Amino acid sequence: MKIRSEFLVLASMGLVATLSMTGCGSEPQQEAVPAGSIVIALGDSLTYGYGASLDAAYPKVLADLSHWTVF
């Protein structure tokens, strides 16, 4: 019985190692948000751009860089 319990421990360790590595792919699983999408920027005064010009506010810069419509 000792051999069987050692085998079960090793098999369990192998299963855990295998399962923990299956989610580690080099390719991202999410698709990029396509240009032209509508995105809502949530946040505080930094997101709003308090004290910044309209062209320097975060939603405007994000929209310019991503080609999204940002509200």
PQR file with spaces between the fields and no chain letter, atoms N, CA, C, O and H, PARSE charges and radii, in Angstrom:
ATOM       1  N    MET     1       0.804   -1.196    0.000 -0.4000 1.5000
ATOM       2  CA   MET     1       0.000    0.000    0.000 -0.0000 2.0000
ATOM       3  C    MET     1       0.850    1.264    0.000  0.5500 1.7000
ATOM       4  O    MET     1       0.405    2.307   -0.481 -0.5500 1.4000
ATOM       5  N    LYS     2       2.070    1.186    0.534 -0.4000 1.5000
ATOM       6  CA   LYS     2       2.926    2.365    0.569 -0.0000 2.0000
ATOM       7  C    LYS     2       3.282    2.814   -0.846  0.5500 1.7000
ATOM       8  O    LYS     2       3.336    4.014   -1.116 -0.5500 1.4000
ATOM       9  H    LYS     2       2.431    0.340    0.924  0.4000 1.0000
ATOM      10  N    ILE     3       3.522    1.875   -1.741 -0.4000 1.5000
ATOM      11  CA   ILE     3       3.853    2.212   -3.128 -0.0000 2.0000
ATOM      12  C    ILE     3       2.665    2.908   -3.787  0.5500 1.7000
ATOM      13  O    ILE     3       2.845    3.868   -4.537 -0.5500 1.4000
ATOM      14  H    ILE     3       3.478    0.901   -1.522  0.4000 1.0000
ATOM      15  N    ARG     4       1.465    2.433   -3.515 -0.4000 1.5000
ATOM      16  CA   ARG     4       0.275    3.028   -4.108 -0.0000 2.0000
ATOM      17  C    ARG     4       0.084    4.461   -3.610  0.5500 1.7000
ATOM      18  O    ARG     4      -0.255    5.340   -4.402 -0.5500 1.4000
ATOM      19  H    ARG     4       1.319    1.653   -2.906  0.4000 1.0000
ATOM      20  N    SER     5       0.292    4.712   -2.329 -0.4000 1.5000
ATOM      21  CA   SER     5       0.115    6.070   -1.796 -0.0000 2.0000
ATOM      22  C    SER     5       1.188    7.008   -2.355  0.5500 1.7000
ATOM      23  O    SER     5       0.900    8.175   -2.622 -0.5500 1.4000
ATOM      24  H    SER     5       0.568    3.998   -1.685  0.4000 1.0000
ATOM      25  N    GLU     6       2.411    6.522   -2.534 -0.4000 1.5000
ATOM      26  CA   GLU     6       3.459    7.345   -3.133 -0.0000 2.0000
ATOM      27  C    GLU     6       3.121    7.658   -4.586  0.5500 1.7000
ATOM      28  O    GLU     6       3.341    8.773   -5.060 -0.5500 1.4000
ATOM      29  H    GLU     6       2.645    5.574   -2.317  0.4000 1.0000
ATOM      30  N    PHE     7       2.583    6.658   -5.287 -0.4000 1.5000
ATOM      31  CA   PHE     7       2.174    6.881   -6.668 -0.0000 2.0000
ATOM      32  C    PHE     7       1.065    7.927   -6.746  0.5500 1.7000
ATOM      33  O    PHE     7       1.091    8.794   -7.619 -0.5500 1.4000
ATOM      34  H    PHE     7       2.404    5.753   -4.901  0.4000 1.0000
ATOM      35  N    LEU     8       0.091    7.851   -5.838 -0.4000 1.5000
ATOM      36  CA   LEU     8      -1.006    8.818   -5.829 -0.0000 2.0000
ATOM      37  C    LEU     8      -0.493   10.235   -5.549  0.5500 1.7000
ATOM      38  O    LEU     8      -0.965   11.203   -6.145 -0.5500 1.4000
ATOM      39  H    LEU     8       0.069    7.147   -5.129  0.4000 1.0000
ATOM      40  N    VAL     9       0.466   10.344   -4.648 -0.4000 1.5000
ATOM      41  CA   VAL     9       1.044   11.660   -4.350 -0.0000 2.0000
ATOM      42  C    VAL     9       1.752   12.207   -5.585  0.5500 1.7000
ATOM      43  O    VAL     9       1.553   13.369   -5.939 -0.5500 1.4000
ATOM      44  H    VAL     9       0.850    9.558   -4.164  0.4000 1.0000
ATOM      45  N    LEU    10       2.561   11.408   -6.236 -0.4000 1.5000
ATOM      46  CA   LEU    10       3.273   11.852   -7.433 -0.0000 2.0000
ATOM      47  C    LEU    10       2.310   12.172   -8.574  0.5500 1.7000
ATOM      48  O    LEU    10       2.495   13.154   -9.292 -0.5500 1.4000
ATOM      49  H    LEU    10       2.722   10.464   -5.948  0.4000 1.0000
ATOM      50  N    ALA    11       1.283   11.339   -8.737 -0.4000 1.5000
ATOM      51  CA   ALA    11       0.299   11.584   -9.792 -0.0000 2.0000
ATOM      52  C    ALA    11      -0.461   12.881   -9.513  0.5500 1.7000
ATOM      53  O    ALA    11      -0.739   13.653  -10.431 -0.5500 1.4000
ATOM      54  H    ALA    11       1.133   10.541   -8.154  0.4000 1.0000
ATOM      55  N    SER    12      -0.792   13.113   -8.255 -0.4000 1.5000
ATOM      56  CA   SER    12      -1.491   14.355   -7.888 -0.0000 2.0000
ATOM      57  C    SER    12      -0.615   15.569   -8.151  0.5500 1.7000
ATOM      58  O    SER    12      -1.093   16.588   -8.650 -0.5500 1.4000
ATOM      59  H    SER    12      -0.567   12.486   -7.510  0.4000 1.0000
ATOM      60  N    MET    13       0.658   15.465   -7.817 -0.4000 1.5000
ATOM      61  CA   MET    13       1.587   16.582   -8.064 -0.0000 2.0000
ATOM      62  C    MET    13       1.710   16.845   -9.562  0.5500 1.7000
ATOM      63  O    MET    13       1.752   17.999   -9.990 -0.5500 1.4000
ATOM      64  H    MET    13       1.046   14.637   -7.411  0.4000 1.0000
ATOM      65  N    GLY    14       1.768   15.790  -10.350 -0.4000 1.5000
ATOM      66  CA   GLY    14       1.838   15.959  -11.806 -0.0000 2.0000
ATOM      67  C    GLY    14       0.585   16.592  -12.363  0.5500 1.7000
ATOM      68  O    GLY    14       0.655   17.439  -13.254 -0.5500 1.4000
ATOM      69  H    GLY    14       1.733   14.853  -10.002  0.4000 1.0000
ATOM      70  N    LEU    15      -0.566   16.189  -11.844 -0.4000 1.5000
ATOM      71  CA   LEU    15      -1.829   16.758  -12.292 -0.0000 2.0000
ATOM      72  C    LEU    15      -1.909   18.241  -11.947  0.5500 1.7000
ATOM      73  O    LEU    15      -2.332   19.051  -12.773 -0.5500 1.4000
ATOM      74  H    LEU    15      -0.623   15.502  -11.120  0.4000 1.0000
ATOM      75  N    VAL    16      -1.506   18.596  -10.738 -0.4000 1.5000
ATOM      76  CA   VAL    16      -1.520   20.001  -10.327 -0.0000 2.0000
ATOM      77  C    VAL    16      -0.571   20.815  -11.203  0.5500 1.7000
ATOM      78  O    VAL    16      -0.921   21.913  -11.635 -0.5500 1.4000
ATOM      79  H    VAL    16      -1.163   17.939  -10.067  0.4000 1.0000
ATOM      80  N    ALA    17       0.612   20.296  -11.468 -0.4000 1.5000
ATOM      81  CA   ALA    17       1.565   21.006  -12.318 -0.0000 2.0000
ATOM      82  C    ALA    17       1.029   21.189  -13.728  0.5500 1.7000
ATOM      83  O    ALA    17       1.188   22.254  -14.325 -0.5500 1.4000
ATOM      84  H    ALA    17       0.897   19.404  -11.118  0.4000 1.0000
ATOM      85  N    THR    18       0.399   20.162  -14.257 -0.4000 1.5000
ATOM      86  CA   THR    18      -0.162   20.234  -15.607 -0.0000 2.0000
ATOM      87  C    THR    18      -1.289   21.252  -15.677  0.5500 1.7000
ATOM      88  O    THR    18      -1.332   22.074  -16.592 -0.5500 1.4000
ATOM      89  H    THR    18       0.270   19.297  -13.772  0.4000 1.0000
ATOM      90  N    LEU    19      -2.197   21.198  -14.716 -0.4000 1.5000
ATOM      91  CA   LEU    19      -3.321   22.130  -14.709 -0.0000 2.0000
ATOM      92  C    LEU    19      -2.875   23.577  -14.498  0.5500 1.7000
ATOM      93  O    LEU    19      -3.466   24.497  -15.064 -0.5500 1.4000
ATOM      94  H    LEU    19      -2.162   20.530  -13.973  0.4000 1.0000
ATOM      95  N    SER    20      -1.843   23.778  -13.695 -0.4000 1.5000
ATOM      96  CA   SER    20      -1.395   25.148  -13.443 -0.0000 2.0000
ATOM      97  C    SER    20      -0.707   25.759  -14.655  0.5500 1.7000
ATOM      98  O    SER    20      -0.650   26.983  -14.775 -0.5500 1.4000
ATOM      99  H    SER    20      -1.363   23.031  -13.236  0.4000 1.0000
ATOM     100  N    MET    21      -0.186   24.939  -15.551 -0.4000 1.5000
ATOM     101  CA   MET    21       0.503   25.475  -16.723 -0.0000 2.0000
ATOM     102  C    MET    21      -0.385   25.590  -17.946  0.5500 1.7000
ATOM     103  O    MET    21       0.023   26.195  -18.937 -0.5500 1.4000
ATOM     104  H    MET    21      -0.232   23.945  -15.455  0.4000 1.0000
ATOM     105  N    THR    22      -1.580   25.034  -17.912 -0.4000 1.5000
ATOM     106  CA   THR    22      -2.427   25.076  -19.099 -0.0000 2.0000
ATOM     107  C    THR    22      -2.936   26.474  -19.398  0.5500 1.7000
ATOM     108  O    THR    22      -3.251   26.767  -20.551 -0.5500 1.4000
ATOM     109  H    THR    22      -1.911   24.542  -17.107  0.4000 1.0000
ATOM     110  N    GLY    23      -3.028   27.350  -18.403 -0.4000 1.5000
ATOM     111  CA   GLY    23      -3.494   28.711  -18.628 -0.0000 2.0000
ATOM     112  C    GLY    23      -2.385   29.667  -19.019  0.5500 1.7000
ATOM     113  O    GLY    23      -2.648   30.851  -19.229 -0.5500 1.4000
ATOM     114  H    GLY    23      -2.772   27.112  -17.466  0.4000 1.0000
ATOM     115  N    CYS    24      -1.179   29.201  -19.122 -0.4000 1.5000
ATOM     116  CA   CYS    24      -0.037   30.069  -19.394 -0.0000 2.0000
ATOM     117  C    CYS    24       0.319   30.015  -20.875  0.5500 1.7000
ATOM     118  O    CYS    24       1.310   29.390  -21.253 -0.5500 1.4000
ATOM     119  H    CYS    24      -0.965   28.239  -18.952  0.4000 1.0000
ATOM     120  N    GLY    25      -0.471   30.656  -21.700 -0.4000 1.5000
ATOM     121  CA   GLY    25      -0.170   30.712  -23.123 -0.0000 2.0000
ATOM     122  C    GLY    25       0.533   32.007  -23.452  0.5500 1.7000
ATOM     123  O    GLY    25       0.450   32.968  -22.687 -0.5500 1.4000
ATOM     124  H    GLY    25      -1.276   31.164  -21.393  0.4000 1.0000
ATOM     125  N    SER    26       1.208   32.051  -24.550 -0.4000 1.5000
ATOM     126  CA   SER    26       1.908   33.268  -24.938 -0.0000 2.0000
ATOM     127  C    SER    26       0.990   34.222  -25.700  0.5500 1.7000
ATOM     128  O    SER    26       1.315   35.401  -25.847 -0.5500 1.4000
ATOM     129  H    SER    26       1.276   31.271  -25.172  0.4000 1.0000
ATOM     130  N    GLU    27      -0.129   33.740  -26.176 -0.4000 1.5000
ATOM     131  CA   GLU    27      -1.060   34.571  -26.928 -0.0000 2.0000
ATOM     132  C    GLU    27      -2.164   35.071  -26.000  0.5500 1.7000
ATOM     133  O    GLU    27      -2.674   34.304  -25.184 -0.5500 1.4000
ATOM     134  H    GLU    27      -0.393   32.783  -26.057  0.4000 1.0000
ATOM     135  N    PRO    28      -2.540   36.344  -26.112 -0.5600 1.5000
ATOM     136  CA   PRO    28      -3.639   36.834  -25.274  0.2800 2.0000
ATOM     137  C    PRO    28      -4.956   36.169  -25.651  0.5500 1.7000
ATOM     138  O    PRO    28      -5.190   35.841  -26.814 -0.5500 1.4000
ATOM     139  N    GLN    29      -5.808   35.976  -24.654 -0.4000 1.5000
ATOM     140  CA   GLN    29      -7.079   35.309  -24.882 -0.0000 2.0000
ATOM     141  C    GLN    29      -8.191   36.294  -25.235  0.5500 1.7000
ATOM     142  O    GLN    29      -9.233   35.889  -25.750 -0.5500 1.4000
ATOM     143  H    GLN    29      -5.617   36.242  -23.709  0.4000 1.0000
ATOM     144  N    GLN    30      -7.978   37.587  -24.963 -0.4000 1.5000
ATOM     145  CA   GLN    30      -8.991   38.586  -25.255 -0.0000 2.0000
ATOM     146  C    GLN    30      -8.747   39.188  -26.626  0.5500 1.7000
ATOM     147  O    GLN    30      -7.617   39.264  -27.108 -0.5500 1.4000
ATOM     148  H    GLN    30      -7.131   37.915  -24.545  0.4000 1.0000
ATOM     149  N    GLU    31      -9.833   39.609  -27.232 -0.4000 1.5000
ATOM     150  CA   GLU    31      -9.708   40.303  -28.506 -0.0000 2.0000
ATOM     151  C    GLU    31      -9.629   41.798  -28.230  0.5500 1.7000
ATOM     152  O    GLU    31     -10.208   42.285  -27.259 -0.5500 1.4000
ATOM     153  H    GLU    31     -10.751   39.547  -26.840  0.4000 1.0000
ATOM     154  N    ALA    32      -8.928   42.512  -29.065 -0.4000 1.5000
ATOM     155  CA   ALA    32      -8.796   43.954  -28.909 -0.0000 2.0000
ATOM     156  C    ALA    32     -10.129   44.632  -29.202  0.5500 1.7000
ATOM     157  O    ALA    32     -10.920   44.158  -30.018 -0.5500 1.4000
ATOM     158  H    ALA    32      -8.458   42.116  -29.854  0.4000 1.0000
ATOM     159  N    VAL    33     -10.357   45.737  -28.530 -0.4000 1.5000
ATOM     160  CA   VAL    33     -11.563   46.530  -28.795 -0.0000 2.0000
ATOM     161  C    VAL    33     -11.344   47.220  -30.137  0.5500 1.7000
ATOM     162  O    VAL    33     -10.372   47.960  -30.288 -0.5500 1.4000
ATOM     163  H    VAL    33      -9.714   46.123  -27.867  0.4000 1.0000
ATOM     164  N    PRO    34     -12.216   46.998  -31.107 -0.5600 1.5000
ATOM     165  CA   PRO    34     -11.988   47.555  -32.440  0.2800 2.0000
ATOM     166  C    PRO    34     -12.150   49.077  -32.478  0.5500 1.7000
ATOM     167  O    PRO    34     -12.879   49.659  -31.676 -0.5500 1.4000
ATOM     168  N    ALA    35     -11.464   49.695  -33.417 -0.4000 1.5000
ATOM     169  CA   ALA    35     -11.589   51.135  -33.636 -0.0000 2.0000
ATOM     170  C    ALA    35     -13.052   51.450  -33.945  0.5500 1.7000
ATOM     171  O    ALA    35     -13.747   50.654  -34.577 -0.5500 1.4000
ATOM     172  H    ALA    35     -10.872   49.222  -34.069  0.4000 1.0000
ATOM     173  N    GLY    36     -13.503   52.598  -33.500 -0.4000 1.5000
ATOM     174  CA   GLY    36     -14.880   52.993  -33.720 -0.0000 2.0000
ATOM     175  C    GLY    36     -15.816   52.576  -32.599  0.5500 1.7000
ATOM     176  O    GLY    36     -16.994   52.934  -32.613 -0.5500 1.4000
ATOM     177  H    GLY    36     -12.938   53.245  -32.986  0.4000 1.0000
ATOM     178  N    SER    37     -15.310   51.822  -31.626 -0.4000 1.5000
ATOM     179  CA   SER    37     -16.135   51.394  -30.497 -0.0000 2.0000
ATOM     180  C    SER    37     -16.417   52.578  -29.583  0.5500 1.7000
ATOM     181  O    SER    37     -15.670   53.557  -29.559 -0.5500 1.4000
ATOM     182  H    SER    37     -14.353   51.532  -31.614  0.4000 1.0000
ATOM     183  N    ILE    38     -17.505   52.470  -28.835 -0.4000 1.5000
ATOM     184  CA   ILE    38     -17.847   53.486  -27.846 -0.0000 2.0000
ATOM     185  C    ILE    38     -17.379   52.987  -26.487  0.5500 1.7000
ATOM     186  O    ILE    38     -17.722   51.881  -26.071 -0.5500 1.4000
ATOM     187  H    ILE    38     -18.112   51.675  -28.854  0.4000 1.0000
ATOM     188  N    VAL    39     -16.592   53.813  -25.796 -0.4000 1.5000
ATOM     189  CA   VAL    39     -15.999   53.447  -24.517 -0.0000 2.0000
ATOM     190  C    VAL    39     -16.334   54.541  -23.512  0.5500 1.7000
ATOM     191  O    VAL    39     -16.298   55.726  -23.843 -0.5500 1.4000
ATOM     192  H    VAL    39     -16.313   54.712  -26.135  0.4000 1.0000
ATOM     193  N    ILE    40     -16.657   54.144  -22.290 -0.4000 1.5000
ATOM     194  CA   ILE    40     -16.917   55.105  -21.221 -0.0000 2.0000
ATOM     195  C    ILE    40     -15.720   55.095  -20.286  0.5500 1.7000
ATOM     196  O    ILE    40     -15.340   54.043  -19.772 -0.5500 1.4000
ATOM     197  H    ILE    40     -16.686   53.181  -22.021  0.4000 1.0000
ATOM     198  N    ALA    41     -15.126   56.257  -20.065 -0.4000 1.5000
ATOM     199  CA   ALA    41     -13.985   56.386  -19.157 -0.0000 2.0000
ATOM     200  C    ALA    41     -14.516   56.761  -17.778  0.5500 1.7000
ATOM     201  O    ALA    41     -15.023   57.865  -17.578 -0.5500 1.4000
ATOM     202  H    ALA    41     -15.435   57.112  -20.483  0.4000 1.0000
ATOM     203  N    LEU    42     -14.397   55.841  -16.837 -0.4000 1.5000
ATOM     204  CA   LEU    42     -14.831   56.088  -15.467 -0.0000 2.0000
ATOM     205  C    LEU    42     -13.638   56.533  -14.640  0.5500 1.7000
ATOM     206  O    LEU    42     -12.519   56.063  -14.845 -0.5500 1.4000
ATOM     207  H    LEU    42     -13.986   54.945  -16.999  0.4000 1.0000
ATOM     208  N    GLY    43     -13.874   57.420  -13.727 -0.4000 1.5000
ATOM     209  CA   GLY    43     -12.778   57.835  -12.873 -0.0000 2.0000
ATOM     210  C    GLY    43     -13.132   59.044  -12.035  0.5500 1.7000
ATOM     211  O    GLY    43     -14.294   59.267  -11.695 -0.5500 1.4000
ATOM     212  H    GLY    43     -14.783   57.802  -13.560  0.4000 1.0000
ATOM     213  N    ASP    44     -12.124   59.812  -11.713 -0.4000 1.5000
ATOM     214  CA   ASP    44     -12.297   60.978  -10.864 -0.0000 2.0000
ATOM     215  C    ASP    44     -11.876   62.231  -11.615  0.5500 1.7000
ATOM     216  O    ASP    44     -12.001   62.303  -12.838 -0.5500 1.4000
ATOM     217  H    ASP    44     -11.180   59.631  -11.989  0.4000 1.0000
ATOM     218  N    SER    45     -11.379   63.213  -10.883 -0.4000 1.5000
ATOM     219  CA   SER    45     -11.000   64.471  -11.519 -0.0000 2.0000
ATOM     220  C    SER    45      -9.845   64.296  -12.501  0.5500 1.7000
ATOM     221  O    SER    45      -9.714   65.081  -13.440 -0.5500 1.4000
ATOM     222  H    SER    45     -11.278   63.155   -9.890  0.4000 1.0000
ATOM     223  N    LEU    46      -9.009   63.282  -12.301 -0.4000 1.5000
ATOM     224  CA   LEU    46      -7.921   63.032  -13.252 -0.0000 2.0000
ATOM     225  C    LEU    46      -8.472   62.553  -14.589  0.5500 1.7000
ATOM     226  O    LEU    46      -7.994   62.958  -15.649 -0.5500 1.4000
ATOM     227  H    LEU    46      -9.116   62.644  -11.538  0.4000 1.0000
ATOM     228  N    THR    47      -9.477   61.691  -14.531 -0.4000 1.5000
ATOM     229  CA   THR    47     -10.111   61.222  -15.762 -0.0000 2.0000
ATOM     230  C    THR    47     -10.844   62.362  -16.444  0.5500 1.7000
ATOM     231  O    THR    47     -10.805   62.488  -17.668 -0.5500 1.4000
ATOM     232  H    THR    47      -9.865   61.362  -13.670  0.4000 1.0000
ATOM     233  N    TYR    48     -11.504   63.182  -15.664 -0.4000 1.5000
ATOM     234  CA   TYR    48     -12.240   64.314  -16.215 -0.0000 2.0000
ATOM     235  C    TYR    48     -11.296   65.321  -16.864  0.5500 1.7000
ATOM     236  O    TYR    48     -11.673   66.013  -17.809 -0.5500 1.4000
ATOM     237  H    TYR    48     -11.535   63.080  -14.670  0.4000 1.0000
ATOM     238  N    GLY    49     -10.077   65.399  -16.357 -0.4000 1.5000
ATOM     239  CA   GLY    49      -9.119   66.356  -16.890 -0.0000 2.0000
ATOM     240  C    GLY    49      -9.177   67.690  -16.182  0.5500 1.7000
ATOM     241  O    GLY    49      -8.859   68.723  -16.771 -0.5500 1.4000
ATOM     242  H    GLY    49      -9.771   64.837  -15.589  0.4000 1.0000
ATOM     243  N    TYR    50      -9.582   67.679  -14.916 -0.4000 1.5000
ATOM     244  CA   TYR    50      -9.680   68.913  -14.144 -0.0000 2.0000
ATOM     245  C    TYR    50      -8.353   69.666  -14.167  0.5500 1.7000
ATOM     246  O    TYR    50      -7.311   69.131  -13.788 -0.5500 1.4000
ATOM     247  H    TYR    50      -9.840   66.840  -14.438  0.4000 1.0000
ATOM     248  N    GLY    51      -8.411   70.911  -14.616 -0.4000 1.5000
ATOM     249  CA   GLY    51      -7.212   71.740  -14.679 -0.0000 2.0000
ATOM     250  C    GLY    51      -6.445   71.599  -15.979  0.5500 1.7000
ATOM     251  O    GLY    51      -5.463   72.309  -16.195 -0.5500 1.4000
ATOM     252  H    GLY    51      -9.257   71.346  -14.924  0.4000 1.0000
ATOM     253  N    ALA    52      -6.868   70.710  -16.837 -0.4000 1.5000
ATOM     254  CA   ALA    52      -6.177   70.510  -18.121 -0.0000 2.0000
ATOM     255  C    ALA    52      -7.054   71.062  -19.240  0.5500 1.7000
ATOM     256  O    ALA    52      -8.264   71.221  -19.083 -0.5500 1.4000
ATOM     257  H    ALA    52      -7.666   70.133  -16.661  0.4000 1.0000
ATOM     258  N    SER    53      -6.429   71.344  -20.349 -0.4000 1.5000
ATOM     259  CA   SER    53      -7.213   71.786  -21.503 -0.0000 2.0000
ATOM     260  C    SER    53      -8.021   70.601  -22.034  0.5500 1.7000
ATOM     261  O    SER    53      -7.705   69.450  -21.734 -0.5500 1.4000
ATOM     262  H    SER    53      -5.446   71.215  -20.476  0.4000 1.0000
ATOM     263  N    LEU    54      -9.043   70.875  -22.807 -0.4000 1.5000
ATOM     264  CA   LEU    54      -9.872   69.794  -23.353 -0.0000 2.0000
ATOM     265  C    LEU    54      -9.066   68.837  -24.218  0.5500 1.7000
ATOM     266  O    LEU    54      -9.362   67.643  -24.267 -0.5500 1.4000
ATOM     267  H    LEU    54      -9.300   71.811  -23.050  0.4000 1.0000
ATOM     268  N    ASP    55      -8.044   69.355  -24.905 -0.4000 1.5000
ATOM     269  CA   ASP    55      -7.222   68.499  -25.763 -0.0000 2.0000
ATOM     270  C    ASP    55      -6.239   67.635  -24.978  0.5500 1.7000
ATOM     271  O    ASP    55      -5.730   66.643  -25.500 -0.5500 1.4000
ATOM     272  H    ASP    55      -7.803   70.324  -24.865  0.4000 1.0000
ATOM     273  N    ALA    56      -5.968   68.008  -23.724 -0.4000 1.5000
ATOM     274  CA   ALA    56      -5.011   67.254  -22.914 -0.0000 2.0000
ATOM     275  C    ALA    56      -5.698   66.333  -21.912  0.5500 1.7000
ATOM     276  O    ALA    56      -5.019   65.582  -21.211 -0.5500 1.4000
ATOM     277  H    ALA    56      -6.380   68.814  -23.300  0.4000 1.0000
ATOM     278  N    ALA    57      -7.032   66.370  -21.826 -0.4000 1.5000
ATOM     279  CA   ALA    57      -7.758   65.519  -20.890 -0.0000 2.0000
ATOM     280  C    ALA    57      -7.643   64.055  -21.310  0.5500 1.7000
ATOM     281  O    ALA    57      -7.542   63.736  -22.495 -0.5500 1.4000
ATOM     282  H    ALA    57      -7.584   66.980  -22.396  0.4000 1.0000
ATOM     283  N    TYR    58      -7.661   63.182  -20.315 -0.4000 1.5000
ATOM     284  CA   TYR    58      -7.475   61.751  -20.561 -0.0000 2.0000
ATOM     285  C    TYR    58      -8.442   61.171  -21.593  0.5500 1.7000
ATOM     286  O    TYR    58      -7.990   60.459  -22.489 -0.5500 1.4000
ATOM     287  H    TYR    58      -7.743   63.442  -19.353  0.4000 1.0000
ATOM     288  N    PRO    59      -9.743   61.437  -21.516 -0.5600 1.5000
ATOM     289  CA   PRO    59     -10.636   60.848  -22.533  0.2800 2.0000
ATOM     290  C    PRO    59     -10.304   61.282  -23.960  0.5500 1.7000
ATOM     291  O    PRO    59     -10.415   60.478  -24.885 -0.5500 1.4000
ATOM     292  N    LYS    60      -9.903   62.520  -24.152 -0.4000 1.5000
ATOM     293  CA   LYS    60      -9.548   63.011  -25.492 -0.0000 2.0000
ATOM     294  C    LYS    60      -8.274   62.329  -25.995  0.5500 1.7000
ATOM     295  O    LYS    60      -8.197   61.916  -27.152 -0.5500 1.4000
ATOM     296  H    LYS    60      -9.813   63.173  -23.400  0.4000 1.0000
ATOM     297  N    VAL    61      -7.286   62.218  -25.122 -0.4000 1.5000
ATOM     298  CA   VAL    61      -6.026   61.566  -25.509 -0.0000 2.0000
ATOM     299  C    VAL    61      -6.275   60.088  -25.807  0.5500 1.7000
ATOM     300  O    VAL    61      -5.740   59.550  -26.776 -0.5500 1.4000
ATOM     301  H    VAL    61      -7.348   62.554  -24.182  0.4000 1.0000
ATOM     302  N    LEU    62      -7.088   59.429  -24.972 -0.4000 1.5000
ATOM     303  CA   LEU    62      -7.417   58.021  -25.211 -0.0000 2.0000
ATOM     304  C    LEU    62      -8.141   57.842  -26.540  0.5500 1.7000
ATOM     305  O    LEU    62      -7.853   56.908  -27.288 -0.5500 1.4000
ATOM     306  H    LEU    62      -7.523   59.866  -24.184  0.4000 1.0000
ATOM     307  N    ALA    63      -9.070   58.730  -26.828 -0.4000 1.5000
ATOM     308  CA   ALA    63      -9.809   58.654  -28.089 -0.0000 2.0000
ATOM     309  C    ALA    63      -8.879   58.848  -29.286  0.5500 1.7000
ATOM     310  O    ALA    63      -8.998   58.150  -30.293 -0.5500 1.4000
ATOM     311  H    ALA    63      -9.303   59.489  -26.220  0.4000 1.0000
ATOM     312  N    ASP    64      -7.958   59.799  -29.168 -0.4000 1.5000
ATOM     313  CA   ASP    64      -7.018   60.054  -30.265 -0.0000 2.0000
ATOM     314  C    ASP    64      -6.097   58.866  -30.517  0.5500 1.7000
ATOM     315  O    ASP    64      -5.816   58.527  -31.666 -0.5500 1.4000
ATOM     316  H    ASP    64      -7.862   60.366  -28.350  0.4000 1.0000
ATOM     317  N    LEU    65      -5.629   58.233  -29.441 -0.4000 1.5000
ATOM     318  CA   LEU    65      -4.685   57.116  -29.589 -0.0000 2.0000
ATOM     319  C    LEU    65      -5.362   55.817  -30.025  0.5500 1.7000
ATOM     320  O    LEU    65      -4.767   55.026  -30.757 -0.5500 1.4000
ATOM     321  H    LEU    65      -5.858   58.508  -28.507  0.4000 1.0000
ATOM     322  N    SER    66      -6.593   55.595  -29.585 -0.4000 1.5000
ATOM     323  CA   SER    66      -7.245   54.315  -29.828 -0.0000 2.0000
ATOM     324  C    SER    66      -8.254   54.334  -30.981  0.5500 1.7000
ATOM     325  O    SER    66      -8.667   53.280  -31.464 -0.5500 1.4000
ATOM     326  H    SER    66      -7.076   56.238  -28.991  0.4000 1.0000
ATOM     327  N    HIS    67      -8.645   55.527  -31.417 -0.4000 1.5000
ATOM     328  CA   HIS    67      -9.675   55.688  -32.451 -0.0000 2.0000
ATOM     329  C    HIS    67     -11.039   55.180  -31.963  0.5500 1.7000
ATOM     330  O    HIS    67     -11.849   54.696  -32.754 -0.5500 1.4000
ATOM     331  H    HIS    67      -8.310   56.383  -31.025  0.4000 1.0000
ATOM     332  N    TRP    68     -11.282   55.298  -30.643 -0.4000 1.5000
ATOM     333  CA   TRP    68     -12.567   54.987  -30.046 -0.0000 2.0000
ATOM     334  C    TRP    68     -13.328   56.280  -29.816  0.5500 1.7000
ATOM     335  O    TRP    68     -12.740   57.362  -29.815 -0.5500 1.4000
ATOM     336  H    TRP    68     -10.624   55.691  -30.001  0.4000 1.0000
ATOM     337  N    THR    69     -14.624   56.170  -29.622 -0.4000 1.5000
ATOM     338  CA   THR    69     -15.422   57.297  -29.153 -0.0000 2.0000
ATOM     339  C    THR    69     -15.455   57.157  -27.629  0.5500 1.7000
ATOM     340  O    THR    69     -16.016   56.199  -27.099 -0.5500 1.4000
ATOM     341  H    THR    69     -15.101   55.291  -29.623  0.4000 1.0000
ATOM     342  N    VAL    70     -14.853   58.113  -26.938 -0.4000 1.5000
ATOM     343  CA   VAL    70     -14.731   58.017  -25.483 -0.0000 2.0000
ATOM     344  C    VAL    70     -15.606   59.077  -24.834  0.5500 1.7000
ATOM     345  O    VAL    70     -15.526   60.259  -25.169 -0.5500 1.4000
ATOM     346  H    VAL    70     -14.397   58.891  -27.369  0.4000 1.0000
ATOM     347  N    PHE    71     -16.437   58.641  -23.908 -0.4000 1.5000
ATOM     348  CA   PHE    71     -17.276   59.546  -23.116 -0.0000 2.0000
ATOM     349  C    PHE    71     -16.815   59.534  -21.695  0.5500 1.7000
ATOM     350  O    PHE    71     -17.387   60.228  -20.855 -0.5500 1.4000
ATOM     351  H    PHE    71     -16.502   57.681  -23.636  0.4000 1.0000
